[in-house]
């Protein structure tokens, strides 16, 4: 039994390889980018808009509103990063209803990559907001004694992000696989629906936590 | 091993590429479209507010002009009413004056007519009375009117009471003027002599007696001194007749009205 889609390798040359995770990610990227391009190529700034444009505007303005509610006053700066996190994870988890589909978010490599991206993005946004000195001072507040705890906190929350998403999605897939072998009717459908809900919740949690971390690193939230 | 580090790196790169792509193809166009729409709606709202303000201003201006017009109209109506009233009063006054003038004119004309008629009646009556008297006297007594008048005058002169005689005598004595006897008709010399003799005898005077014919004396004879008069005249009877005829005419005129 496979625990990760990383194990399905289509091509390998030394360190480089093309596994199912990467291929699926590319496919999801293609869907997202082409879909966005297709819809936005016919955008109308007027009052009468298409249903697709309306859907897209609801999603984008919803993300922007969430970022604002967390405390970031300039959501357009962060929406690229945070919105992409949410859309990628959400689409990745939604597609679990497709047969033979293995979600990339069920791979610890993917979730670790996303968590590392967040881990790097948080100080970058923090430095962009309040300068390198201002950002580094947050590690010794309220006292320099807190520096190790801040560093441990950074590492642990990055790990927690990666493991939480991986654990939820992977466990969902594995439980579904096990149930299919035991009770192939009805019950797996319910679990699949539950898996969809879990997937959406995890996408929300991952992106909202990233937002909270960025907001904490920037001076905007506290002020 | 659950983590494949190549996959981690590849997924991180994939994610960053996806971030860039979505930023370019999704967030920017959509947010731009939303902003453009919001700006357009804001502009439309602003435009609508401006138009509303302009409309309100226009309405206020119209209302003001309307009020002004109403005031002007009321003022003009009032002025016209006052002018019409004044004109009416003027016309009524003019008509009243004209009516008054016409009435006066008519009254004057009626009075003139009545006076003329009265004079005519007096004249006719005098002539008729003289004619009747003359005819009656000539037929009944064989005397003419003038002779009879002279006789009556002499009788009246002689019949004066003592006080009157004394007064007349006293006045004639103090007066240097002759005693004046005026008649409506020409006296014959015997009549003149008779009258003169009667005067001198009755009043015991030596003053001359002067005779004068006057149309003002209505068929009679009178002796006048300074303020005293002895006379016989038909004028009294004629005056009485004129008065009675006048009353009759007034009654007739009143009934005609």
Tab-separated table of C-alpha atoms in Angstrom:
chain	number	residue	atom	x	y	z
A	1	UNK	CA	0.000	0.000	0.000
A	2	UNK	CA	1.268	3.422	-1.004
A	3	UNK	CA	1.246	6.252	1.497
A	4	UNK	CA	2.223	8.947	-1.023
A	5	UNK	CA	1.868	9.623	-4.710
A	6	UNK	CA	5.598	10.432	-4.684
A	7	UNK	CA	6.250	6.747	-4.945
A	8	UNK	CA	4.719	6.523	-8.426
A	9	UNK	CA	7.638	7.569	-10.600
A	10	UNK	CA	7.207	7.990	-14.354
A	11	UNK	CA	10.737	9.071	-15.248
A	12	UNK	CA	13.989	9.366	-13.297
A	13	UNK	CA	17.454	10.584	-14.114
A	14	UNK	CA	19.685	10.651	-11.041
A	15	UNK	CA	18.293	13.185	-8.574
A	16	UNK	CA	15.681	14.401	-11.068
A	17	UNK	CA	12.446	12.559	-11.404
A	18	UNK	CA	8.874	12.968	-12.569
A	19	UNK	CA	6.468	11.383	-10.140
A	20	UNK	CA	2.695	11.410	-9.918
A	21	UNK	CA	2.699	14.323	-7.462
A	22	UNK	CA	4.534	16.607	-9.841
A	23	UNK	CA	2.489	15.552	-12.853
A	24	UNK	CA	-0.800	16.020	-10.975
A	25	UNK	CA	0.386	19.414	-9.723
A	26	UNK	CA	1.160	20.465	-13.274
A	27	UNK	CA	-2.275	19.350	-14.366
A	28	UNK	CA	-3.914	21.333	-11.559
A	29	UNK	CA	-1.787	24.355	-12.427
A	30	UNK	CA	-2.831	24.047	-16.026
A	31	UNK	CA	-6.501	23.874	-15.082
A	32	UNK	CA	-6.222	26.875	-12.764
A	33	UNK	CA	-4.225	29.047	-15.154
A	34	UNK	CA	-6.174	28.152	-18.297
A	35	UNK	CA	-9.482	28.512	-16.484
A	36	UNK	CA	-8.460	31.900	-15.118
A	37	UNK	CA	-7.165	33.030	-18.485
A	38	UNK	CA	-10.281	31.811	-20.275
A	39	UNK	CA	-12.603	33.660	-17.920
A	40	UNK	CA	-10.545	36.822	-17.507
A	41	UNK	CA	-10.091	37.181	-21.267
A	42	UNK	CA	-13.752	38.123	-21.417
A	43	UNK	CA	-13.932	40.309	-18.344
A	44	UNK	CA	-16.399	43.139	-18.393
A	45	UNK	CA	-16.010	46.186	-16.135
A	46	UNK	CA	-19.686	47.006	-16.646
A	47	UNK	CA	-22.687	46.025	-14.559
A	48	UNK	CA	-23.777	43.126	-16.758
A	49	UNK	CA	-21.246	40.266	-16.340
A	50	UNK	CA	-21.118	36.556	-17.181
A	51	UNK	CA	-21.813	33.845	-14.611
A	52	UNK	CA	-18.194	32.662	-14.737
A	53	UNK	CA	-16.905	36.153	-14.131
A	54	UNK	CA	-19.363	36.552	-11.288
A	55	UNK	CA	-18.151	33.258	-9.717
A	56	UNK	CA	-14.538	34.300	-10.087
A	57	UNK	CA	-15.229	37.736	-8.603
A	58	UNK	CA	-17.028	36.153	-5.638
A	59	UNK	CA	-14.020	33.910	-4.977
A	60	UNK	CA	-11.414	36.634	-5.364
A	61	UNK	CA	-13.348	39.261	-3.395
A	62	UNK	CA	-14.085	36.595	-0.708
A	63	UNK	CA	-10.354	35.891	-0.340
A	64	UNK	CA	-9.609	39.603	-0.227
A	65	UNK	CA	-12.243	40.115	2.456
A	66	UNK	CA	-10.832	37.242	4.554
A	67	UNK	CA	-7.324	38.731	4.361
A	68	UNK	CA	-8.720	42.108	5.423
A	69	UNK	CA	-10.633	40.567	8.330
A	70	UNK	CA	-7.461	38.932	9.651
A	71	UNK	CA	-5.947	42.406	9.843
A	72	UNK	CA	-3.957	43.058	6.700
A	73	UNK	CA	-5.066	46.414	5.392
A	74	UNK	CA	-3.589	46.027	1.913
A	75	UNK	CA	-4.955	42.674	0.762
A	76	UNK	CA	-3.931	43.183	-2.877
A	77	UNK	CA	-0.268	42.742	-1.815
A	78	UNK	CA	-0.881	39.353	-0.186
A	79	UNK	CA	-3.723	37.982	-2.280
A	80	UNK	CA	-1.312	36.468	-4.847
A	81	UNK	CA	0.360	34.285	-2.285
A	82	UNK	CA	-2.477	33.518	0.111
A	83	UNK	CA	-5.129	33.186	-2.606
A	84	UNK	CA	-2.977	30.810	-4.601
A	85	UNK	CA	-2.386	28.687	-1.502
A	86	UNK	CA	-6.121	28.417	-0.932
A	87	UNK	CA	-7.080	27.807	-4.559
A	88	UNK	CA	-4.354	25.202	-5.139
A	89	UNK	CA	-5.116	23.235	-1.967
A	90	UNK	CA	-8.881	23.535	-2.454
A	91	UNK	CA	-8.780	22.378	-6.086
A	92	UNK	CA	-6.328	19.634	-5.192
A	93	UNK	CA	-8.664	18.347	-2.462
A	94	UNK	CA	-11.854	18.818	-4.500
A	95	UNK	CA	-10.528	16.629	-7.280
A	96	UNK	CA	-10.455	13.605	-4.957
A	97	UNK	CA	-13.941	12.828	-6.291
A	98	UNK	CA	-12.288	11.943	-9.627
A	99	UNK	CA	-11.420	8.283	-10.061
A	100	UNK	CA	-7.755	7.256	-9.915
A	101	UNK	CA	-6.870	10.712	-8.650
A	102	UNK	CA	-4.227	11.087	-5.982
A	103	UNK	CA	-4.176	14.571	-4.431
A	104	UNK	CA	-0.728	16.239	-4.356
A	105	UNK	CA	-1.657	17.588	-0.920
A	106	UNK	CA	-1.664	13.969	0.267
A	107	UNK	CA	2.077	14.013	-0.334
A	108	UNK	CA	4.220	15.222	2.550
A	109	UNK	CA	6.689	16.605	0.009
A	110	UNK	CA	4.027	18.968	-1.360
A	111	UNK	CA	2.733	20.093	2.022
A	112	UNK	CA	6.324	20.519	3.221
A	113	UNK	CA	7.067	22.616	0.133
A	114	UNK	CA	3.998	24.802	0.794
A	115	UNK	CA	4.905	25.100	4.489
A	116	UNK	CA	8.456	26.069	3.594
A	117	UNK	CA	7.104	28.656	1.172
A	118	UNK	CA	5.011	30.082	4.009
A	119	UNK	CA	7.991	29.898	6.346
A	120	UNK	CA	10.086	31.916	3.899
A	121	UNK	CA	7.264	34.276	2.858
A	122	UNK	CA	6.413	35.333	6.419
A	123	UNK	CA	9.793	36.985	7.157
A	124	UNK	CA	9.937	38.387	3.627
A	125	UNK	CA	6.564	40.130	4.036
A	126	UNK	CA	7.582	41.182	7.551
A	127	UNK	CA	10.818	42.738	6.299
A	128	UNK	CA	8.973	44.400	3.409
A	129	UNK	CA	6.580	45.969	5.873
A	130	UNK	CA	8.844	47.119	8.676
A	131	UNK	CA	12.413	46.715	7.423
A	132	UNK	CA	14.916	44.046	8.383
A	133	UNK	CA	15.751	45.635	11.718
A	134	UNK	CA	12.153	46.096	12.680
A	135	UNK	CA	11.362	42.521	11.749
A	136	UNK	CA	14.308	41.016	13.630
A	137	UNK	CA	13.366	43.003	16.715
A	138	UNK	CA	10.118	41.049	16.902
A	139	UNK	CA	12.219	37.989	17.844
A	140	UNK	CA	13.523	39.671	21.014
A	141	UNK	CA	10.229	41.049	22.157
A	142	UNK	CA	9.216	41.460	24.858
A	143	UNK	CA	12.680	40.255	26.064
A	144	UNK	CA	15.744	38.723	24.332
A	145	UNK	CA	15.101	35.639	26.413
A	146	UNK	CA	12.214	34.903	24.101
A	147	UNK	CA	14.489	34.558	21.027
A	148	UNK	CA	14.866	30.740	21.214
A	149	UNK	CA	11.179	30.307	21.752
A	150	UNK	CA	10.400	32.481	18.731
A	151	UNK	CA	12.785	30.392	16.588
A	152	UNK	CA	11.293	27.142	17.868
A	153	UNK	CA	7.826	28.584	17.227
A	154	UNK	CA	8.763	29.370	13.592
A	155	UNK	CA	10.031	25.849	12.986
A	156	UNK	CA	7.259	24.078	14.834
A	157	UNK	CA	4.458	25.956	13.169
A	158	UNK	CA	5.989	25.253	9.742
A	159	UNK	CA	6.133	21.582	10.639
A	160	UNK	CA	2.608	21.726	12.006
A	161	UNK	CA	1.333	23.291	8.777
A	162	UNK	CA	2.926	20.592	6.676
A	163	UNK	CA	1.936	17.664	8.868
A	164	UNK	CA	-1.628	18.875	9.501
A	165	UNK	CA	-2.498	19.133	5.808
A	166	UNK	CA	-0.655	15.992	4.872
A	167	UNK	CA	-2.175	14.001	7.741
A	168	UNK	CA	-5.736	15.046	7.024
A	169	UNK	CA	-5.649	14.452	3.296
A	170	UNK	CA	-3.515	11.334	3.386
A	171	UNK	CA	-5.614	9.796	6.148
A	172	UNK	CA	-8.775	10.569	4.234
A	173	UNK	CA	-7.439	8.829	1.151
A	174	UNK	CA	-6.191	5.831	3.122
A	175	UNK	CA	-9.434	5.435	5.074
A	176	UNK	CA	-11.349	5.614	1.812
A	177	UNK	CA	-9.065	2.953	0.325
A	178	UNK	CA	-9.468	0.677	3.319
A	179	UNK	CA	-13.261	1.150	3.407
A	180	UNK	CA	-13.495	0.349	-0.302
A	181	UNK	CA	-11.969	-3.035	0.382
A	182	UNK	CA	-14.251	-3.708	3.376
A	183	UNK	CA	-17.609	-2.138	2.443
A	184	UNK	CA	-17.571	-1.206	-1.230
A	185	UNK	CA	-21.104	0.317	-1.203
A	186	UNK	CA	-22.703	3.418	0.318
A	187	UNK	CA	-20.291	4.033	3.166
A	188	UNK	CA	-17.302	5.075	1.007
A	189	UNK	CA	-19.601	7.634	-0.672
A	190	UNK	CA	-20.362	9.218	2.693
A	191	UNK	CA	-16.674	9.169	3.596
A	192	UNK	CA	-15.831	10.692	0.231
A	193	UNK	CA	-18.276	13.548	0.899
A	194	UNK	CA	-16.747	13.970	4.329
A	195	UNK	CA	-13.332	13.980	2.681
A	196	UNK	CA	-14.438	16.845	0.410
A	197	UNK	CA	-15.568	18.852	3.437
A	198	UNK	CA	-12.304	18.070	5.246
A	199	UNK	CA	-10.347	19.099	2.182
A	200	UNK	CA	-12.084	22.476	1.951
A	201	UNK	CA	-11.674	23.068	5.670
A	202	UNK	CA	-7.974	22.208	5.452
A	203	UNK	CA	-7.502	24.575	2.504
A	204	UNK	CA	-9.153	27.325	4.547
A	205	UNK	CA	-7.112	26.500	7.669
A	206	UNK	CA	-3.804	26.397	5.783
A	207	UNK	CA	-4.347	29.721	4.040
A	208	UNK	CA	-5.842	31.492	7.065
A	209	UNK	CA	-2.936	30.353	9.255
A	210	UNK	CA	-0.481	31.629	6.637
A	211	UNK	CA	-2.372	34.953	6.692
A	212	UNK	CA	-2.226	35.099	10.471
A	213	UNK	CA	1.521	34.410	10.460
A	214	UNK	CA	2.132	37.108	7.849
A	215	UNK	CA	-0.066	39.547	9.744
A	216	UNK	CA	1.803	38.761	12.956
A	217	UNK	CA	5.113	39.390	11.220
A	218	UNK	CA	4.000	42.710	9.780
A	219	UNK	CA	3.334	45.724	11.949
A	220	UNK	CA	-0.087	46.266	10.422
A	221	UNK	CA	-1.968	43.825	12.587
A	222	UNK	CA	-0.879	45.011	16.010
A	223	UNK	CA	-1.179	48.645	15.010
B	1	UNK	CA	10.878	7.941	3.386
B	2	UNK	CA	7.784	10.160	3.241
B	3	UNK	CA	9.621	13.235	2.047
B	4	UNK	CA	11.273	13.307	-1.351
B	5	UNK	CA	13.435	16.424	-1.373
B	6	UNK	CA	13.458	16.773	-5.135
B	7	UNK	CA	9.694	16.731	-5.072
B	8	UNK	CA	9.722	19.313	-2.283
B	9	UNK	CA	11.919	21.640	-4.344
B	10	UNK	CA	9.913	20.988	-7.498
B	11	UNK	CA	6.597	21.608	-5.722
B	12	UNK	CA	7.941	24.811	-4.184
B	13	UNK	CA	9.017	26.009	-7.608
B	14	UNK	CA	5.694	24.895	-9.091
B	15	UNK	CA	3.864	26.787	-6.382
B	16	UNK	CA	5.839	29.988	-6.945
B	17	UNK	CA	5.232	29.729	-10.686
B	18	UNK	CA	1.542	29.217	-9.979
B	19	UNK	CA	1.535	32.267	-7.710
B	20	UNK	CA	3.034	34.385	-10.494
B	21	UNK	CA	0.689	32.993	-13.155
B	22	UNK	CA	-2.446	33.438	-11.081
B	23	UNK	CA	-1.396	36.913	-10.065
B	24	UNK	CA	-1.050	37.786	-13.719
B	25	UNK	CA	-4.073	35.964	-15.126
B	26	UNK	CA	-6.502	35.934	-12.228
B	27	UNK	CA	-6.141	38.364	-9.367
B	28	UNK	CA	-4.968	41.436	-11.223
B	29	UNK	CA	-7.592	41.377	-14.012
B	30	UNK	CA	-10.400	40.470	-11.659
B	31	UNK	CA	-9.461	43.076	-9.066
B	32	UNK	CA	-8.965	45.652	-11.816
B	33	UNK	CA	-12.403	44.832	-13.193
B	34	UNK	CA	-13.952	45.147	-9.738
B	35	UNK	CA	-12.176	48.449	-9.103
B	36	UNK	CA	-13.205	49.773	-12.514
B	37	UNK	CA	-16.792	48.820	-11.831
B	38	UNK	CA	-16.721	50.415	-8.387
B	39	UNK	CA	-15.211	53.567	-9.864
B	40	UNK	CA	-17.819	53.560	-12.618
B	41	UNK	CA	-20.642	53.107	-10.093
B	42	UNK	CA	-19.152	55.803	-7.852
B	43	UNK	CA	-18.888	58.120	-10.856
B	44	UNK	CA	-22.465	57.335	-11.814
B	45	UNK	CA	-23.623	57.972	-8.255
B	46	UNK	CA	-21.667	61.206	-8.171
B	47	UNK	CA	-23.131	62.180	-11.511
B	48	UNK	CA	-26.608	61.292	-10.272
B	49	UNK	CA	-26.031	63.320	-7.107
B	50	UNK	CA	-24.815	66.250	-9.191
B	51	UNK	CA	-27.838	65.943	-11.466
B	52	UNK	CA	-30.117	65.703	-8.451
B	53	UNK	CA	-28.517	68.805	-6.981
B	54	UNK	CA	-28.870	70.594	-10.316
B	55	UNK	CA	-32.489	69.451	-10.555
B	56	UNK	CA	-33.138	70.641	-7.007
B	57	UNK	CA	-31.562	73.977	-7.881
B	58	UNK	CA	-33.660	74.194	-11.037
B	59	UNK	CA	-36.747	73.306	-9.045
B	60	UNK	CA	-35.965	75.956	-6.445
B	61	UNK	CA	-35.334	78.498	-9.189
B	62	UNK	CA	-38.597	77.540	-10.876
B	63	UNK	CA	-40.429	77.757	-7.563
B	64	UNK	CA	-38.922	81.163	-6.897
B	65	UNK	CA	-39.894	82.402	-10.351
B	66	UNK	CA	-43.353	80.941	-9.921
B	67	UNK	CA	-43.795	82.737	-6.611
B	68	UNK	CA	-42.469	85.936	-8.120
B	69	UNK	CA	-44.845	85.594	-11.058
B	70	UNK	CA	-47.761	84.921	-8.713
B	71	UNK	CA	-46.870	88.001	-6.696
B	72	UNK	CA	-46.607	90.099	-9.841
B	73	UNK	CA	-49.912	88.738	-11.099
B	74	UNK	CA	-51.605	89.473	-7.777
B	75	UNK	CA	-50.107	92.943	-7.754
B	76	UNK	CA	-51.241	93.614	-11.310
B	77	UNK	CA	-54.708	92.244	-10.600
B	78	UNK	CA	-54.972	94.418	-7.521
B	79	UNK	CA	-53.744	97.450	-9.421
B	80	UNK	CA	-56.139	96.735	-12.296
B	81	UNK	CA	-58.976	96.304	-9.798
B	82	UNK	CA	-58.160	99.596	-8.138
B	83	UNK	CA	-57.890	101.325	-11.493
B	84	UNK	CA	-61.211	99.843	-12.606
B	85	UNK	CA	-62.801	100.954	-9.355
B	86	UNK	CA	-61.411	104.463	-9.717
B	87	UNK	CA	-62.511	104.558	-13.355
B	88	UNK	CA	-65.951	103.354	-12.375
B	89	UNK	CA	-66.250	106.008	-9.675
B	90	UNK	CA	-65.053	108.603	-12.134
B	91	UNK	CA	-67.579	107.488	-14.735
B	92	UNK	CA	-70.380	107.341	-12.163
B	93	UNK	CA	-69.448	110.810	-10.947
B	94	UNK	CA	-69.360	112.098	-14.509
B	95	UNK	CA	-72.713	110.487	-15.286
B	96	UNK	CA	-74.132	111.929	-12.089
B	97	UNK	CA	-72.863	115.379	-13.001
B	98	UNK	CA	-74.243	115.053	-16.505
B	99	UNK	CA	-77.567	113.903	-15.102
B	100	UNK	CA	-77.526	116.798	-12.667
B	101	UNK	CA	-76.736	119.247	-15.473
B	102	UNK	CA	-79.471	117.764	-17.641
B	103	UNK	CA	-81.904	117.928	-14.771
B	104	UNK	CA	-80.985	121.561	-14.091
B	105	UNK	CA	-81.306	122.308	-17.773
B	106	UNK	CA	-84.708	120.643	-17.886
B	107	UNK	CA	-85.786	122.437	-14.741
B	108	UNK	CA	-84.584	125.721	-16.184
B	109	UNK	CA	-86.373	125.002	-19.445
B	110	UNK	CA	-89.547	124.069	-17.569
B	111	UNK	CA	-89.261	127.181	-15.428
B	112	UNK	CA	-88.715	129.326	-18.504
B	113	UNK	CA	-91.635	127.694	-20.199
B	114	UNK	CA	-93.785	128.225	-17.135
B	115	UNK	CA	-92.649	131.818	-16.830
B	116	UNK	CA	-93.350	132.406	-20.507
B	117	UNK	CA	-96.729	130.800	-20.183
B	118	UNK	CA	-97.444	132.838	-17.107
B	119	UNK	CA	-96.486	136.043	-18.882
B	120	UNK	CA	-98.574	135.046	-21.824
B	121	UNK	CA	-101.529	134.314	-19.547
B	122	UNK	CA	-101.036	137.620	-17.743
B	123	UNK	CA	-100.884	139.500	-20.989
B	124	UNK	CA	-103.842	137.715	-22.465
B	125	UNK	CA	-105.832	138.020	-19.271
B	126	UNK	CA	-105.050	141.719	-19.123
B	127	UNK	CA	-106.179	142.196	-22.663
B	128	UNK	CA	-109.245	140.040	-22.117
B	129	UNK	CA	-110.117	141.743	-18.849
B	130	UNK	CA	-109.720	145.141	-20.440
B	131	UNK	CA	-111.745	144.071	-23.413
B	132	UNK	CA	-114.467	142.580	-21.219
B	133	UNK	CA	-114.480	145.556	-18.864
B	134	UNK	CA	-114.436	148.014	-21.739
B	135	UNK	CA	-117.266	146.237	-23.503
B	136	UNK	CA	-119.279	145.783	-20.312
B	137	UNK	CA	-118.833	149.376	-19.328
B	138	UNK	CA	-119.686	150.721	-22.758
B	139	UNK	CA	-122.686	148.457	-23.107
B	140	UNK	CA	-124.033	148.757	-19.572
B	141	UNK	CA	-123.094	152.272	-18.466
B	142	UNK	CA	-122.198	154.031	-21.658
B	143	UNK	CA	-118.747	154.877	-20.249
B	144	UNK	CA	-115.371	153.848	-21.497
B	145	UNK	CA	-112.844	152.089	-19.347
B	146	UNK	CA	-110.356	154.939	-19.063
B	147	UNK	CA	-113.041	157.327	-17.910
B	148	UNK	CA	-114.260	154.886	-15.338
B	149	UNK	CA	-110.724	154.273	-14.116
B	150	UNK	CA	-110.204	158.006	-13.732
B	151	UNK	CA	-113.415	158.282	-11.765
B	152	UNK	CA	-112.529	155.428	-9.507
B	153	UNK	CA	-109.059	156.885	-8.909
B	154	UNK	CA	-110.559	160.262	-8.019
B	155	UNK	CA	-113.041	158.561	-5.662
B	156	UNK	CA	-110.255	156.650	-3.982
B	157	UNK	CA	-108.243	159.856	-3.648
B	158	UNK	CA	-111.093	161.638	-2.063
B	159	UNK	CA	-111.864	158.631	0.138
B	160	UNK	CA	-108.430	158.626	1.781
B	161	UNK	CA	-108.555	158.805	5.534
B	162	UNK	CA	-107.281	161.880	7.372
B	163	UNK	CA	-103.879	160.433	8.344
B	164	UNK	CA	-103.033	159.431	4.870
B	165	UNK	CA	-104.126	162.752	3.504
B	166	UNK	CA	-102.006	164.531	6.108
B	167	UNK	CA	-98.976	162.399	5.286
B	168	UNK	CA	-99.306	162.956	1.559
B	169	UNK	CA	-99.833	166.683	2.034
B	170	UNK	CA	-96.782	166.921	4.280
B	171	UNK	CA	-94.608	165.069	1.774
B	172	UNK	CA	-95.844	167.160	-1.130
B	173	UNK	CA	-95.096	170.342	0.758
B	174	UNK	CA	-91.568	169.339	1.635
B	175	UNK	CA	-90.902	168.000	-1.810
B	176	UNK	CA	-89.813	170.214	-4.623
B	177	UNK	CA	-90.709	167.654	-7.174
B	178	UNK	CA	-94.092	167.685	-8.824
B	179	UNK	CA	-96.625	165.037	-7.908
B	180	UNK	CA	-96.295	162.204	-10.417
B	181	UNK	CA	-99.389	160.528	-11.849
B	182	UNK	CA	-98.545	157.454	-13.904
B	183	UNK	CA	-101.062	155.664	-16.068
B	184	UNK	CA	-101.004	152.650	-18.290
B	185	UNK	CA	-102.833	154.521	-20.970
B	186	UNK	CA	-102.813	158.002	-22.428
B	187	UNK	CA	-105.179	160.326	-20.509
B	188	UNK	CA	-107.290	162.845	-22.301
B	189	UNK	CA	-106.854	166.536	-21.281
B	190	UNK	CA	-110.184	166.666	-19.414
B	191	UNK	CA	-109.232	163.582	-17.478
B	192	UNK	CA	-105.863	165.106	-16.678
B	193	UNK	CA	-107.519	168.284	-15.528
B	194	UNK	CA	-110.019	166.390	-13.388
B	195	UNK	CA	-107.288	164.420	-11.691
B	196	UNK	CA	-105.126	167.478	-11.133
B	197	UNK	CA	-108.049	169.348	-9.655
B	198	UNK	CA	-108.904	166.451	-7.371
B	199	UNK	CA	-105.302	166.203	-6.132
B	200	UNK	CA	-105.007	169.891	-5.475
B	201	UNK	CA	-108.321	169.967	-3.770
B	202	UNK	CA	-107.924	166.920	-1.647
B	203	UNK	CA	-104.321	167.396	-0.654
B	204	UNK	CA	-104.402	171.160	-0.559
B	205	UNK	CA	-101.206	171.520	-2.501
B	206	UNK	CA	-99.975	173.901	-5.056
B	207	UNK	CA	-97.403	171.542	-6.466
B	208	UNK	CA	-97.578	170.802	-10.107
B	209	UNK	CA	-98.929	167.535	-11.263
B	210	UNK	CA	-96.989	165.653	-13.859
B	211	UNK	CA	-98.584	162.941	-16.009
B	212	UNK	CA	-96.652	159.987	-17.364
B	213	UNK	CA	-97.613	156.973	-19.359
B	214	UNK	CA	-95.835	153.769	-18.325
B	215	UNK	CA	-96.201	150.235	-19.597
B	216	UNK	CA	-95.050	149.026	-16.208
B	217	UNK	CA	-98.340	150.137	-14.729
B	218	UNK	CA	-100.679	147.326	-15.490
B	219	UNK	CA	-103.870	149.046	-16.528
B	220	UNK	CA	-104.320	151.527	-13.718
B	221	UNK	CA	-103.567	154.948	-12.312
B	222	UNK	CA	-101.233	155.769	-9.499
B	223	UNK	CA	-100.099	158.856	-7.679
B	224	UNK	CA	-96.659	158.641	-6.238
B	225	UNK	CA	-94.917	161.088	-3.950
B	226	UNK	CA	-91.749	160.444	-2.096
B	227	UNK	CA	-92.493	156.908	-0.963
B	228	UNK	CA	-96.304	157.204	-0.794
B	229	UNK	CA	-98.662	155.950	-3.403
B	230	UNK	CA	-102.365	156.159	-4.110
B	231	UNK	CA	-103.432	153.862	-6.878
B	232	UNK	CA	-106.021	151.829	-8.515
B	233	UNK	CA	-104.862	149.114	-10.781
B	234	UNK	CA	-106.018	145.905	-12.275
B	235	UNK	CA	-102.564	144.536	-11.423
B	236	UNK	CA	-103.781	143.254	-8.043
B	237	UNK	CA	-106.476	141.218	-9.655
B	238	UNK	CA	-104.070	140.052	-12.313
B	239	UNK	CA	-101.542	139.072	-9.643
B	240	UNK	CA	-104.237	137.050	-7.923
B	241	UNK	CA	-105.159	135.439	-11.239
B	242	UNK	CA	-101.491	134.751	-11.995
B	243	UNK	CA	-101.019	133.163	-8.596
B	244	UNK	CA	-104.034	130.914	-9.066
B	245	UNK	CA	-102.987	129.923	-12.601
B	246	UNK	CA	-99.424	129.298	-11.346
B	247	UNK	CA	-100.707	126.956	-8.656
B	248	UNK	CA	-102.847	125.217	-11.255
B	249	UNK	CA	-99.805	124.802	-13.551
B	250	UNK	CA	-97.680	123.463	-10.699
B	251	UNK	CA	-100.360	120.936	-9.874
B	252	UNK	CA	-100.607	119.888	-13.527
B	253	UNK	CA	-96.818	119.641	-13.817
B	254	UNK	CA	-96.660	117.616	-10.624
B	255	UNK	CA	-99.318	115.233	-11.875
B	256	UNK	CA	-97.475	114.831	-15.193
B	257	UNK	CA	-94.326	113.804	-13.330
